[in-house]
Tab-separated table of C-alpha atoms in Angstrom:
chain	number	residue	atom	x	y	z
A	177	MET	CA	-15.565	5.094	11.965
A	178	PRO	CA	-15.282	6.057	15.629
A	179	ARG	CA	-17.625	8.852	16.660
A	180	VAL	CA	-16.916	12.099	18.423
A	181	THR	CA	-18.779	12.055	21.722
A	182	ALA	CA	-19.435	14.507	24.498
A	183	GLU	CA	-20.891	14.100	27.949
A	184	PRO	CA	-23.949	16.304	28.558
A	185	GLY	CA	-22.965	19.310	30.591
A	186	ARG	CA	-19.331	19.208	29.543
A	187	SER	CA	-17.756	21.546	27.045
A	188	ARG	CA	-18.732	21.143	23.398
A	189	PRO	CA	-17.373	18.256	21.295
A	190	TRP	CA	-14.376	18.808	19.091
A	191	ALA	CA	-15.126	21.050	16.141
A	192	GLY	CA	-15.014	18.805	13.111
A	193	GLY	CA	-16.636	17.933	9.840
A	194	ALA	CA	-14.823	17.276	6.592
A	195	LEU	CA	-11.173	18.168	6.177
A	196	LEU	CA	-10.562	21.768	5.259
A	197	ALA	CA	-10.514	22.149	1.525
A	198	ALA	CA	-7.089	23.711	1.803
A	199	THR	CA	-5.798	20.215	2.475
A	200	GLY	CA	-6.176	19.601	-1.248
A	201	ALA	CA	-3.609	22.269	-2.025
A	202	ALA	CA	-1.269	20.773	0.551
A	203	MET	CA	-1.676	17.333	-1.043
A	204	LEU	CA	-0.912	18.812	-4.444
A	205	ALA	CA	2.230	20.570	-3.216
A	206	ALA	CA	3.420	17.478	-1.374
A	207	ALA	CA	2.906	15.324	-4.446
A	208	LEU	CA	4.787	17.729	-6.705
A	209	LEU	CA	7.685	18.202	-4.334
A	210	GLY	CA	7.866	14.739	-2.757
A	211	ASP	CA	11.029	12.625	-2.653
A	212	PRO	CA	11.646	8.966	-1.897
A	213	ALA	CA	11.222	8.411	1.824
A	214	PRO	CA	14.492	8.268	3.769
A	215	VAL	CA	15.548	4.896	5.125
A	216	ALA	CA	16.325	4.327	8.807
A	217	VAL	CA	19.815	2.948	9.422
A	218	PRO	CA	21.131	1.886	12.860
A	219	ALA	CA	23.673	4.480	13.943
A	220	GLN	CA	25.158	2.505	16.839
A	221	ALA	CA	24.684	-0.759	18.665
A	222	ASP	CA	22.358	-0.589	21.640
A	223	ARG	CA	24.054	0.482	24.854
A	224	PRO	CA	23.147	0.069	28.512
A	225	VAL	CA	21.741	3.094	30.325
A	226	SER	CA	21.125	1.742	33.815
A	227	ALA	CA	24.124	1.288	36.097
A	228	ARG	CA	25.584	-2.223	36.435
A	229	ALA	CA	23.465	-3.374	33.531
A	230	GLY	CA	25.475	-6.508	32.822
A	231	ASP	CA	26.064	-7.381	36.470
A	232	ARG	CA	23.936	-10.420	37.271
A	233	GLY	CA	24.445	-9.746	40.963
A	234	ASP	CA	22.505	-6.494	40.613
A	235	ILE	CA	18.932	-7.763	40.378
A	236	ARG	CA	17.078	-4.464	40.123
A	237	ALA	CA	14.197	-4.440	37.638
A	238	HIS	CA	14.405	-1.172	35.659
A	239	ASN	CA	11.499	-0.581	33.284
A	240	SER	CA	9.051	2.008	31.911
A	241	PRO	CA	11.694	4.464	30.670
A	242	THR	CA	11.030	8.035	29.628
A	243	LEU	CA	13.668	9.444	27.278
A	244	ALA	CA	14.067	13.227	27.007
A	245	ARG	CA	16.375	15.508	24.976
A	246	ASN	CA	17.393	19.077	25.820
A	247	PRO	CA	16.201	21.351	22.967
A	248	ARG	CA	18.926	23.886	23.823
A	249	ARG	CA	21.739	21.305	23.886
A	250	PRO	CA	20.603	18.231	21.923
A	251	ALA	CA	23.531	16.116	23.125
A	252	GLU	CA	22.087	16.247	26.662
A	253	LEU	CA	19.736	13.352	27.334
A	254	ALA	CA	17.848	12.117	30.383
A	255	VAL	CA	16.270	8.724	31.105
A	256	THR	CA	14.029	7.878	34.044
A	257	SER	CA	13.102	4.337	35.021
A	258	ARG	CA	10.761	2.636	37.436
A	259	ILE	CA	12.349	-0.041	39.647
A	260	ASP	CA	10.020	-2.849	40.750
A	261	THR	CA	12.321	-5.320	42.503
A	262	PRO	CA	13.927	-6.121	44.889
A	263	ARG	CA	12.271	-2.998	46.323
A	264	PHE	CA	10.239	-0.185	44.800
A	265	SER	CA	12.387	2.724	43.687
A	266	CYS	CA	13.176	4.962	40.711
A	267	ALA	CA	16.205	6.258	38.852
A	268	LEU	CA	17.360	9.225	36.779
A	269	ARG	CA	20.389	8.946	34.511
A	270	VAL	CA	21.725	11.681	32.251
A	271	SER	CA	24.105	11.798	29.310
A	272	PRO	CA	26.103	14.848	28.149
A	273	ASP	CA	27.233	13.202	24.905
A	274	GLY	CA	24.203	11.865	23.085
A	275	GLY	CA	24.029	8.558	24.930
A	276	ARG	CA	27.656	7.444	24.719
A	277	SER	CA	28.005	7.653	28.491
A	278	TRP	CA	25.558	7.926	31.383
A	279	ARG	CA	25.748	9.032	35.013
A	280	SER	CA	23.288	8.624	37.851
A	281	THR	CA	21.582	11.577	39.550
A	282	ARG	CA	20.409	11.413	43.146
A	283	VAL	CA	16.640	11.833	43.452
A	284	PRO	CA	15.801	13.968	46.524
A	285	ILE	CA	13.221	12.585	48.958
A	286	PRO	CA	11.401	15.266	51.000
A	287	ALA	CA	11.577	15.242	54.773
A	288	GLY	CA	8.881	13.139	56.372
A	289	GLU	CA	8.522	10.823	53.373
A	290	GLN	CA	9.693	7.227	53.287
A	291	ARG	CA	12.617	6.728	50.928
A	292	LYS	CA	10.508	5.137	48.246
A	293	CYS	CA	10.654	7.038	44.979
A	294	TYR	CA	8.466	5.482	42.266
A	295	ALA	CA	6.827	5.989	38.850
A	296	PRO	CA	9.138	8.749	37.536
A	297	ASP	CA	8.639	10.785	34.386
A	298	ALA	CA	10.750	13.557	32.855
A	299	ALA	CA	10.721	16.276	30.199
A	300	PHE	CA	12.903	19.201	29.147
A	301	GLY	CA	11.289	22.605	28.843
A	302	PRO	CA	12.045	24.892	25.878
A	303	ASP	CA	14.533	26.853	28.010
A	304	GLY	CA	16.552	23.714	28.794
A	305	THR	CA	15.154	23.136	32.285
A	306	LEU	CA	14.726	19.445	33.101
A	307	TYR	CA	11.612	18.552	35.075
A	308	MET	CA	11.143	15.207	36.843
A	309	SER	CA	7.920	14.016	38.457
A	310	TYR	CA	7.724	11.063	40.828
A	311	VAL	CA	5.681	9.558	43.643
A	312	THR	CA	6.641	8.713	47.204
A	313	LEU	CA	5.144	5.552	48.702
A	314	ARG	CA	4.024	4.754	52.218
A	315	GLY	CA	3.320	1.693	54.338
A	316	ILE	CA	3.750	-2.024	53.797
A	317	GLY	CA	1.249	-1.810	50.936
A	318	ASN	CA	3.437	0.767	49.162
A	319	VAL	CA	0.518	3.004	48.234
A	320	PRO	CA	1.208	6.455	46.745
A	321	ASN	CA	1.475	9.121	49.424
A	322	ALA	CA	2.346	12.242	47.395
A	323	VAL	CA	3.322	13.481	43.912
A	324	TRP	CA	6.471	15.621	43.620
A	325	LEU	CA	8.158	17.664	40.930
A	326	ALA	CA	11.880	18.445	40.948
A	327	ARG	CA	13.753	20.499	38.386
A	328	SER	CA	17.316	20.824	37.179
A	329	ARG	CA	19.099	23.802	35.656
A	330	ASP	CA	22.259	21.848	34.770
A	331	GLY	CA	21.020	19.179	32.378
A	332	GLY	CA	19.985	16.801	35.135
A	333	ARG	CA	23.302	16.518	36.938
A	334	THR	CA	21.593	17.794	40.099
A	335	LEU	CA	17.964	18.193	41.127
A	336	GLU	CA	16.569	21.020	43.221
A	337	PRO	CA	14.401	20.198	46.258
A	338	PRO	CA	11.032	18.962	44.960
A	339	ARG	CA	7.675	20.682	45.334
A	340	ARG	CA	4.488	18.822	46.166
A	341	VAL	CA	1.915	18.539	43.375
A	342	ALA	CA	-0.714	16.176	44.804
A	343	GLY	CA	-1.521	14.012	47.795
A	344	PRO	CA	-2.298	10.341	48.491
A	345	LEU	CA	-3.525	7.665	46.078
A	346	ALA	CA	-2.291	9.340	42.894
A	347	PHE	CA	-1.513	6.567	40.402
A	348	GLN	CA	-0.054	6.551	36.864
A	349	VAL	CA	1.454	10.024	37.149
A	350	ARG	CA	2.648	11.553	33.867
A	351	LEU	CA	4.328	14.842	33.002
A	352	ALA	CA	4.085	17.090	29.908
A	353	VAL	CA	5.662	20.465	29.097
A	354	ASP	CA	4.615	23.106	26.596
A	355	PRO	CA	7.474	23.202	24.045
A	356	ALA	CA	6.646	26.810	23.191
A	357	ALA	CA	6.072	28.290	26.664
A	358	PRO	CA	8.912	28.123	29.212
A	359	GLY	CA	7.637	27.244	32.676
A	360	THR	CA	4.268	25.876	31.520
A	361	LEU	CA	3.825	22.224	32.437
A	362	TYR	CA	1.144	19.691	33.292
A	363	VAL	CA	0.866	16.629	35.503
A	364	THR	CA	-1.891	14.051	35.034
A	365	TRP	CA	-2.781	11.105	37.261
A	366	LEU	CA	-5.524	8.700	38.245
A	367	GLN	CA	-6.980	9.858	41.561
A	368	ALA	CA	-8.091	6.761	43.473
A	369	ARG	CA	-10.553	6.809	46.348
A	370	GLU	CA	-9.859	3.389	47.845
A	371	VAL	CA	-7.541	0.542	46.877
A	372	GLY	CA	-6.876	-3.062	47.802
A	373	PRO	CA	-3.802	-5.213	47.111
A	374	LEU	CA	-2.883	-4.519	43.461
A	375	ARG	CA	-6.416	-3.439	42.594
A	376	PHE	CA	-8.965	-0.655	42.710
A	377	THR	CA	-11.867	-1.660	44.924
A	378	ALA	CA	-14.573	-0.088	42.742
A	379	PRO	CA	-15.076	1.978	39.559
A	380	GLY	CA	-15.238	5.758	39.599
A	381	ASN	CA	-11.602	6.833	39.978
A	382	PRO	CA	-11.064	9.740	37.538
A	383	ILE	CA	-8.060	10.869	35.559
A	384	VAL	CA	-7.246	14.453	36.560
A	385	ALA	CA	-4.812	17.166	35.463
A	386	SER	CA	-3.053	20.043	37.185
A	387	SER	CA	-1.101	22.849	35.528
A	388	SER	CA	1.703	25.217	36.423
A	389	THR	CA	2.833	28.364	34.618
A	390	ASP	CA	5.770	29.179	36.907
A	391	GLY	CA	7.992	26.171	36.421
A	392	GLY	CA	6.305	23.997	39.029
A	393	ARG	CA	6.378	26.417	41.964
A	394	THR	CA	2.575	26.510	42.187
A	395	TRP	CA	-0.132	24.241	40.778
A	396	SER	CA	-3.756	24.643	39.797
A	397	ARG	CA	-6.555	22.767	41.472
A	398	PRO	CA	-6.852	19.312	39.802
A	399	ALA	CA	-9.537	19.186	37.108
A	400	ARG	CA	-11.289	16.054	35.960
A	401	VAL	CA	-10.141	14.869	32.511
A	402	SER	CA	-12.127	11.646	32.048
A	403	SER	CA	-15.893	11.717	31.670
A	404	ALA	CA	-17.923	10.782	34.747
A	405	ALA	CA	-19.780	8.324	32.515
A	406	ARG	CA	-16.592	6.275	32.156
A	407	GLY	CA	-16.173	4.189	35.294
A	408	ARG	CA	-12.967	2.234	34.682
A	409	VAL	CA	-10.369	4.541	33.140
A	410	LEU	CA	-6.608	4.101	33.225
A	411	ALA	CA	-3.258	5.154	31.819
A	412	GLY	CA	-3.562	8.833	30.915
A	413	THR	CA	-0.841	10.081	28.536
A	414	PRO	CA	-0.581	13.901	28.223
A	415	ARG	CA	0.897	15.937	25.342
A	416	VAL	CA	0.753	19.649	24.487
A	417	GLY	CA	-0.453	20.686	21.026
A	418	ARG	CA	0.987	23.298	18.712
A	419	ASP	CA	-1.381	26.027	19.950
A	420	GLY	CA	-0.880	25.253	23.645
A	421	GLU	CA	-3.881	22.954	24.013
A	422	LEU	CA	-3.488	19.910	26.289
A	423	TYR	CA	-4.363	16.426	25.050
A	424	VAL	CA	-4.688	13.294	27.200
A	425	ALA	CA	-5.074	9.805	25.697
A	426	TYR	CA	-6.414	7.112	28.014
A	427	LEU	CA	-8.153	3.741	28.159
A	428	ASP	CA	-11.741	3.071	29.166
A	429	LEU	CA	-11.836	-0.583	30.270
A	430	GLY	CA	-15.624	-0.866	30.056
A	431	ASP	CA	-16.798	-3.816	32.160
A	432	ASP	CA	-13.303	-5.255	32.741
A	433	ARG	CA	-13.393	-6.153	36.427
A	434	LEU	CA	-10.777	-8.840	35.753
A	435	ASP	CA	-7.969	-6.264	35.541
A	436	TYR	CA	-9.425	-3.138	37.154
A	437	GLU	CA	-10.739	-4.763	40.312
A	438	GLY	CA	-8.134	-7.523	40.392
A	439	GLY	CA	-10.426	-10.418	39.556
A	440	HIS	CA	-7.379	-12.391	38.356
A	441	ASP	CA	-5.607	-12.139	41.751
A	442	ALA	CA	-2.503	-10.947	39.835
A	443	LEU	CA	-2.226	-14.327	38.074
A	444	GLY	CA	-1.574	-14.882	34.382
A	445	GLY	CA	-4.185	-16.222	31.979
A	446	PRO	CA	-6.415	-15.143	29.083
A	447	PRO	CA	-7.130	-11.413	28.753
A	448	HIS	CA	-10.512	-9.842	29.372
A	449	PRO	CA	-12.776	-10.826	26.445
A	450	GLY	CA	-14.621	-7.530	26.136
A	451	PRO	CA	-13.556	-4.359	24.302
A	452	PHE	CA	-11.703	-1.304	25.591
A	453	THR	CA	-12.210	2.243	24.298
A	454	LEU	CA	-9.294	4.465	23.320
A	455	VAL	CA	-10.197	8.058	24.206
A	456	VAL	CA	-8.423	11.369	23.580
A	457	SER	CA	-9.531	14.396	25.616
A	458	ARG	CA	-8.587	17.990	24.865
A	459	SER	CA	-8.477	21.185	26.898
A	460	ARG	CA	-7.978	24.645	25.411
A	461	ASP	CA	-7.908	26.459	28.755
A	462	ARG	CA	-5.016	24.786	30.604
A	463	GLY	CA	-7.135	21.937	31.887
A	464	ALA	CA	-10.133	23.824	33.268
A	465	THR	CA	-12.654	22.246	30.841
A	466	TRP	CA	-12.455	19.182	28.631
A	467	GLU	CA	-13.957	17.732	25.455
A	468	GLU	CA	-13.356	14.206	24.234
A	469	SER	CA	-13.046	12.213	21.020
A	470	VAL	CA	-13.162	8.420	20.649
A	471	ALA	CA	-10.340	7.064	18.514
A	472	ASP	CA	-11.675	3.488	18.676
A	473	ASP	CA	-14.278	1.739	20.834
A	474	ALA	CA	-13.401	-1.817	19.775
A	475	ILE	CA	-9.902	-2.323	21.213
A	476	ARG	CA	-9.374	-6.017	21.983
A	477	PRO	CA	-7.097	-6.384	25.040
A	478	THR	CA	-4.018	-8.522	24.486
A	479	ARG	CA	-3.087	-9.552	28.046
A	480	ARG	CA	-3.856	-9.362	31.702
A	481	PHE	CA	-2.192	-6.672	33.797
A	482	VAL	CA	-2.161	-5.148	37.261
A	483	ALA	CA	-4.449	-2.098	37.244
A	484	PHE	CA	-1.928	0.032	39.158
A	485	LEU	CA	0.657	-0.495	36.379
A	486	PRO	CA	-1.197	-0.729	33.052
A	487	PRO	CA	0.240	-0.385	29.546
A	488	PHE	CA	-0.062	3.243	28.418
A	489	PRO	CA	-1.384	4.284	25.013
A	490	ALA	CA	1.037	6.400	22.999
A	491	LEU	CA	0.175	9.943	21.909
A	492	ALA	CA	2.090	12.325	19.641
A	493	ILE	CA	1.288	15.697	18.063
A	494	ASP	CA	2.685	16.943	14.745
A	495	ARG	CA	3.555	20.517	15.682
A	496	ARG	CA	3.684	21.627	12.051
A	497	SER	CA	0.143	20.625	11.140
A	498	GLY	CA	-1.603	19.863	14.434
A	499	ARG	CA	-2.223	16.274	13.331
A	500	ILE	CA	-2.786	13.876	16.256
A	501	HIS	CA	-1.534	10.288	16.390
A	502	VAL	CA	-2.329	7.607	18.969
A	503	ALA	CA	-1.143	4.002	19.152
A	504	PHE	CA	-1.891	0.944	21.229
A	505	GLU	CA	-1.766	-2.854	21.106
A	506	ASP	CA	-4.816	-4.778	19.882
A	507	ARG	CA	-5.690	-8.405	19.062
A	508	ARG	CA	-8.654	-7.958	16.744
A	509	HIS	CA	-6.812	-10.084	14.156
A	510	GLY	CA	-6.089	-12.889	16.618
A	511	SER	CA	-2.699	-11.897	18.056
A	512	ALA	CA	-1.245	-8.749	19.564
A	513	ASP	CA	-0.565	-6.116	16.910
A	514	VAL	CA	0.484	-2.469	17.069
A	515	HIS	CA	-2.166	-0.170	15.616
A	516	VAL	CA	-2.033	3.568	14.897
A	517	TRP	CA	-4.940	6.018	14.597
A	518	THR	CA	-4.647	9.538	13.174
A	519	LEU	CA	-6.876	12.620	13.418
A	520	ALA	CA	-6.210	15.165	10.679
A	521	PRO	CA	-6.536	18.911	11.328
A	522	GLY	CA	-10.170	19.961	11.044
A	523	ALA	CA	-11.461	16.371	10.979
A	524	SER	CA	-13.867	14.708	13.392
A	525	ASP	CA	-13.330	11.076	12.343
A	526	TRP	CA	-10.137	9.201	13.112
A	527	ASN	CA	-8.295	7.406	10.323
A	528	GLY	CA	-7.322	3.862	11.222
A	529	PRO	CA	-6.483	1.611	12.701
A	530	VAL	CA	-3.376	1.138	10.570
A	531	ARG	CA	-1.663	-2.135	11.427
A	532	LEU	CA	1.863	-0.953	11.931
A	533	ASP	CA	4.227	-3.914	12.063
A	534	ASP	CA	5.308	-5.566	8.834
A	535	ALA	CA	5.278	-9.122	10.192
A	536	PRO	CA	2.753	-11.319	8.339
A	537	ALA	CA	-0.673	-11.125	9.923
A	538	ILE	CA	-0.923	-14.898	9.998
A	539	ASP	CA	2.325	-15.508	11.904
A	540	ARG	CA	0.515	-15.007	15.250
A	541	SER	CA	3.543	-13.294	16.771
A	542	ALA	CA	3.063	-10.464	19.252
A	543	GLN	CA	3.959	-6.801	18.749
A	544	TYR	CA	3.047	-4.577	21.677
A	545	LEU	CA	3.554	-1.495	23.884
A	546	PRO	CA	4.212	1.071	21.124
A	547	GLN	CA	5.652	4.533	21.633
A	548	LEU	CA	5.233	7.443	19.191
A	549	ASP	CA	7.082	10.628	18.396
A	550	VAL	CA	6.963	13.102	15.523
A	551	ALA	CA	10.118	14.646	14.096
A	552	PRO	CA	10.193	18.384	13.257
A	553	SER	CA	9.862	17.394	9.586
A	554	GLY	CA	6.607	15.506	10.282
A	555	ARG	CA	8.101	12.003	10.141
A	556	LEU	CA	6.196	9.726	12.521
A	557	ASP	CA	8.321	7.141	14.357
A	558	VAL	CA	6.985	4.157	16.309
A	559	ALA	CA	9.055	1.903	18.575
A	560	TYR	CA	7.619	-1.299	20.031
A	561	TYR	CA	8.390	-4.702	21.537
A	562	ASP	CA	8.449	-7.412	18.883
A	563	ARG	CA	8.259	-11.225	19.188
A	564	ARG	CA	8.129	-12.088	15.480
A	565	GLY	CA	11.233	-14.276	15.753
A	566	ASP	CA	9.844	-16.760	18.287
A	567	PRO	CA	6.750	-18.887	17.641
A	568	ARG	CA	6.606	-19.630	21.381
A	569	GLY	CA	6.053	-15.942	22.063
A	570	ARG	CA	8.869	-15.255	24.557
A	571	ARG	CA	12.021	-14.158	22.739
A	572	THR	CA	11.665	-10.408	22.318
A	573	GLU	CA	13.382	-7.645	20.406
A	574	VAL	CA	12.679	-3.947	19.903
A	575	SER	CA	11.721	-2.585	16.477
A	576	LEU	CA	11.164	0.835	14.938
A	577	GLN	CA	9.112	1.814	11.894
A	578	SER	CA	8.469	5.212	10.372
A	579	SER	CA	5.753	6.895	8.345
A	580	HIS	CA	6.425	9.657	5.833
A	581	ASP	CA	2.779	10.143	4.859
A	582	ASP	CA	1.207	11.308	8.133
A	583	GLY	CA	0.565	7.827	9.491
A	584	GLY	CA	-1.099	6.429	6.385
A	585	SER	CA	1.558	3.762	5.879
A	586	PHE	CA	4.806	2.635	7.483
A	587	GLY	CA	8.127	1.525	6.056
A	588	GLU	CA	10.091	-1.600	6.833
A	589	ARG	CA	11.062	-2.134	10.422
A	590	VAL	CA	14.538	-1.510	11.804
A	591	ARG	CA	15.690	-3.764	14.609
A	592	LEU	CA	16.991	-1.683	17.528
A	593	SER	CA	18.022	-4.385	20.017
A	594	SER	CA	21.264	-6.176	19.140
A	595	ARG	CA	20.085	-9.379	20.843
A	596	THR	CA	16.768	-10.980	21.628
A	597	PHE	CA	15.800	-11.256	25.275
A	598	ASP	CA	13.267	-13.180	27.347
A	599	GLY	CA	9.978	-11.310	27.594
A	600	GLY	CA	8.863	-13.626	30.394
A	601	ILE	CA	11.241	-12.034	32.900
A	602	GLY	CA	10.042	-9.290	35.216
A	603	ALA	CA	8.134	-8.613	38.405
A	604	GLY	CA	5.207	-11.025	38.526
A	605	SER	CA	6.873	-13.755	36.455
A	606	GLU	CA	6.414	-16.211	39.305
A	607	ARG	CA	2.645	-15.693	38.937
A	608	GLY	CA	2.630	-15.931	35.151
A	609	LEU	CA	2.167	-12.163	34.832
A	610	PRO	CA	5.609	-10.709	34.022
A	611	ASP	CA	5.550	-6.925	33.727
A	612	PRO	CA	7.536	-5.402	30.830
A	613	GLY	CA	6.701	-1.944	32.132
A	614	SER	CA	4.210	0.695	31.075
A	615	ARG	CA	6.031	2.302	28.150
A	616	ILE	CA	9.092	2.647	25.924
A	617	GLY	CA	11.077	5.889	25.604
A	618	LEU	CA	11.392	7.557	22.175
A	619	ILE	CA	12.625	10.882	20.818
A	620	SER	CA	12.597	11.850	17.123
A	621	GLY	CA	15.011	14.402	15.713
A	622	PRO	CA	15.296	15.951	12.243
A	623	ALA	CA	17.455	13.097	10.930
A	624	ASP	CA	17.520	10.553	13.748
A	625	ALA	CA	15.453	8.709	16.328
A	626	MET	CA	16.496	7.244	19.668
A	627	ALA	CA	14.626	4.683	21.757
A	628	ALA	CA	15.087	3.287	25.274
A	629	TRP	CA	13.483	0.101	26.571
A	630	SER	CA	13.496	-2.506	29.327
A	631	ASP	CA	15.800	-5.410	28.425
A	632	THR	CA	16.228	-8.733	30.262
A	633	ARG	CA	19.315	-10.221	28.607
A	634	ALA	CA	21.165	-10.283	31.962
A	635	GLY	CA	18.161	-11.538	33.944
A	636	THR	CA	16.524	-14.831	34.829
A	637	GLU	CA	13.082	-15.786	36.077
A	638	ALA	CA	14.621	-16.116	39.526
A	639	SER	CA	16.321	-12.694	39.533
A	640	ASN	CA	13.692	-10.703	37.553
A	641	LYS	CA	16.537	-8.397	36.509
A	642	GLN	CA	15.620	-5.771	33.906
A	643	GLU	CA	17.923	-3.073	32.557
A	644	ILE	CA	17.417	-0.015	30.378
A	645	ARG	CA	19.153	-0.037	27.013
A	646	ALA	CA	19.043	2.549	24.233
A	647	ALA	CA	19.829	2.708	20.517
A	648	ARG	CA	19.784	5.385	17.836
A	649	VAL	CA	19.003	5.259	14.120
A	650	THR	CA	19.687	7.858	11.434
A	651	PHE	CA	17.664	8.501	8.280
A	652	ARG	CA	19.482	8.460	4.951
A	653	GLY	CA	18.365	8.889	1.368
A	654	GLY	CA	15.898	11.381	-0.096
A	655	THR	CA	16.634	15.073	-0.139
A	656	ARG	CA	13.829	16.154	2.166
A	657	PRO	CA	13.493	13.771	5.142
A	658	GLY	CA	9.894	13.437	6.187
A	659	SER	CA	8.479	14.992	3.000
A	660	GLY	CA	4.921	14.088	2.168
A	661	LEU	CA	4.253	11.875	-0.863
A	662	TRP	CA	6.475	9.929	-3.167
A	663	LEU	CA	5.016	10.008	-6.667
A	664	GLY	CA	4.459	6.483	-7.894
A	665	GLY	CA	1.735	4.756	-9.842
A	666	GLY	CA	-0.956	6.615	-7.928
A	667	GLY	CA	0.717	9.993	-8.106
A	668	LEU	CA	-1.526	11.434	-10.815
A	669	LEU	CA	-4.633	10.466	-8.861
A	670	LEU	CA	-3.312	12.277	-5.794
A	671	ILE	CA	-2.510	15.365	-7.851
A	672	ALA	CA	-5.969	15.347	-9.391
A	673	ALA	CA	-7.651	14.961	-6.003
A	674	GLY	CA	-5.567	17.752	-4.555
A	675	ALA	CA	-6.292	20.064	-7.453
A	676	LEU	CA	-10.030	19.374	-7.217
A	677	LEU	CA	-10.136	20.142	-3.517
A	678	ALA	CA	-8.065	23.262	-3.997
A	679	ALA	CA	-10.392	24.476	-6.781
A	680	ARG	CA	-13.485	23.934	-4.640
A	681	SER	CA	-11.952	25.924	-1.828
A	682	ARG	CA	-11.723	28.990	-4.126
A	683	ARG	CA	-15.418	28.973	-5.062
């Protein structure tokens, strides 16, 4: 099992050991009260989000969506997207009616900045405020010049003038809000020292975090998240835990100079042969100090990528229990598969990896770029790109699977995309390195889940057109969606184990 590690001089490693004995009582109650797991059913055909989605004359490449839902008015949705071609840009679109219709919102560019908005992210605060982070670019190299945060009080229809969060060379910017504390939010990024064309010139660029407790008006001094012992780190994904702690999942590329330092010259080919490490860091003091846990140190990379725009690991927190889930793509079985790791409350060892997709392991098809979210009931949803239908490995669809036992197993997949599309279309396709984006958008509600992704059905290799599409599923069957265990042949064993643990806890 992966080990919990700590860098000397940093804050102490995560408190751990065996699971709390009280877990036995919880297992017993779940087993006694459990119902058959609900089944996901498509609620509507996928619909375009980005403007002029079906217009082949509009060749913008929208990808890397973030999907957010207003907790005060759940019908209000927001989607951001990164635009790679024909010029770098970004977009925000909002829906007042649960995704039936969408409208574009103008993104304000501060005075003195070039009109190059890029790498957006978004989240609703618990009071209904929408926050949007993005980067402005400068020069013919289009390097990041500053990080900005804008907010909206009207569901995203308008954005207030942005406030500056950070300065030059901030890559892979991500945003997280505290769902229980209005006005408390975090921005994480990779702070580069020097860059070349589509590459970092040397190791040693840390992932950092900054916090705000006044809705983004002021920001703390950036604090280092990644250990100084980890030289090639990328793709930090922040989430806030149930007790206000901040988690950041990221990749340690080890000795991968091929991707990090651009040894492939942005050309396609075999992935780096060595392993990556999937790390989760935690701060209990709003980012001032950090402790880390290794989910897995044997991740086998599935593809080449440009270091500025890597695939992000997915991270989700069960706010009922504090259970942590991470997901990423891995080829340890020969082809790209989605894997999920779980850390139970009070545990120090991660469970997993659980191979998520239900395609046969021997079919050699690719499943990749997963996104996670946890419903209020505890149901864990995972959306991902899926090429199981094409032995050539190009025709792509989007699938969703759910777990009703805290990530221990996953049900049958539900297809979200109404049509397959060509996964070889995107910026870089002319070099054999098409970019599908860094992430998928996903939100999980009490009885539904909605995903947004980058789709190429209206594009060609010449146009590189990508559009954002979204689909929603509902969960039917069972009387308690997301309940723990369904008593089957092993039910008595689970009850006995739970009773034993509960009895020991009373001694």
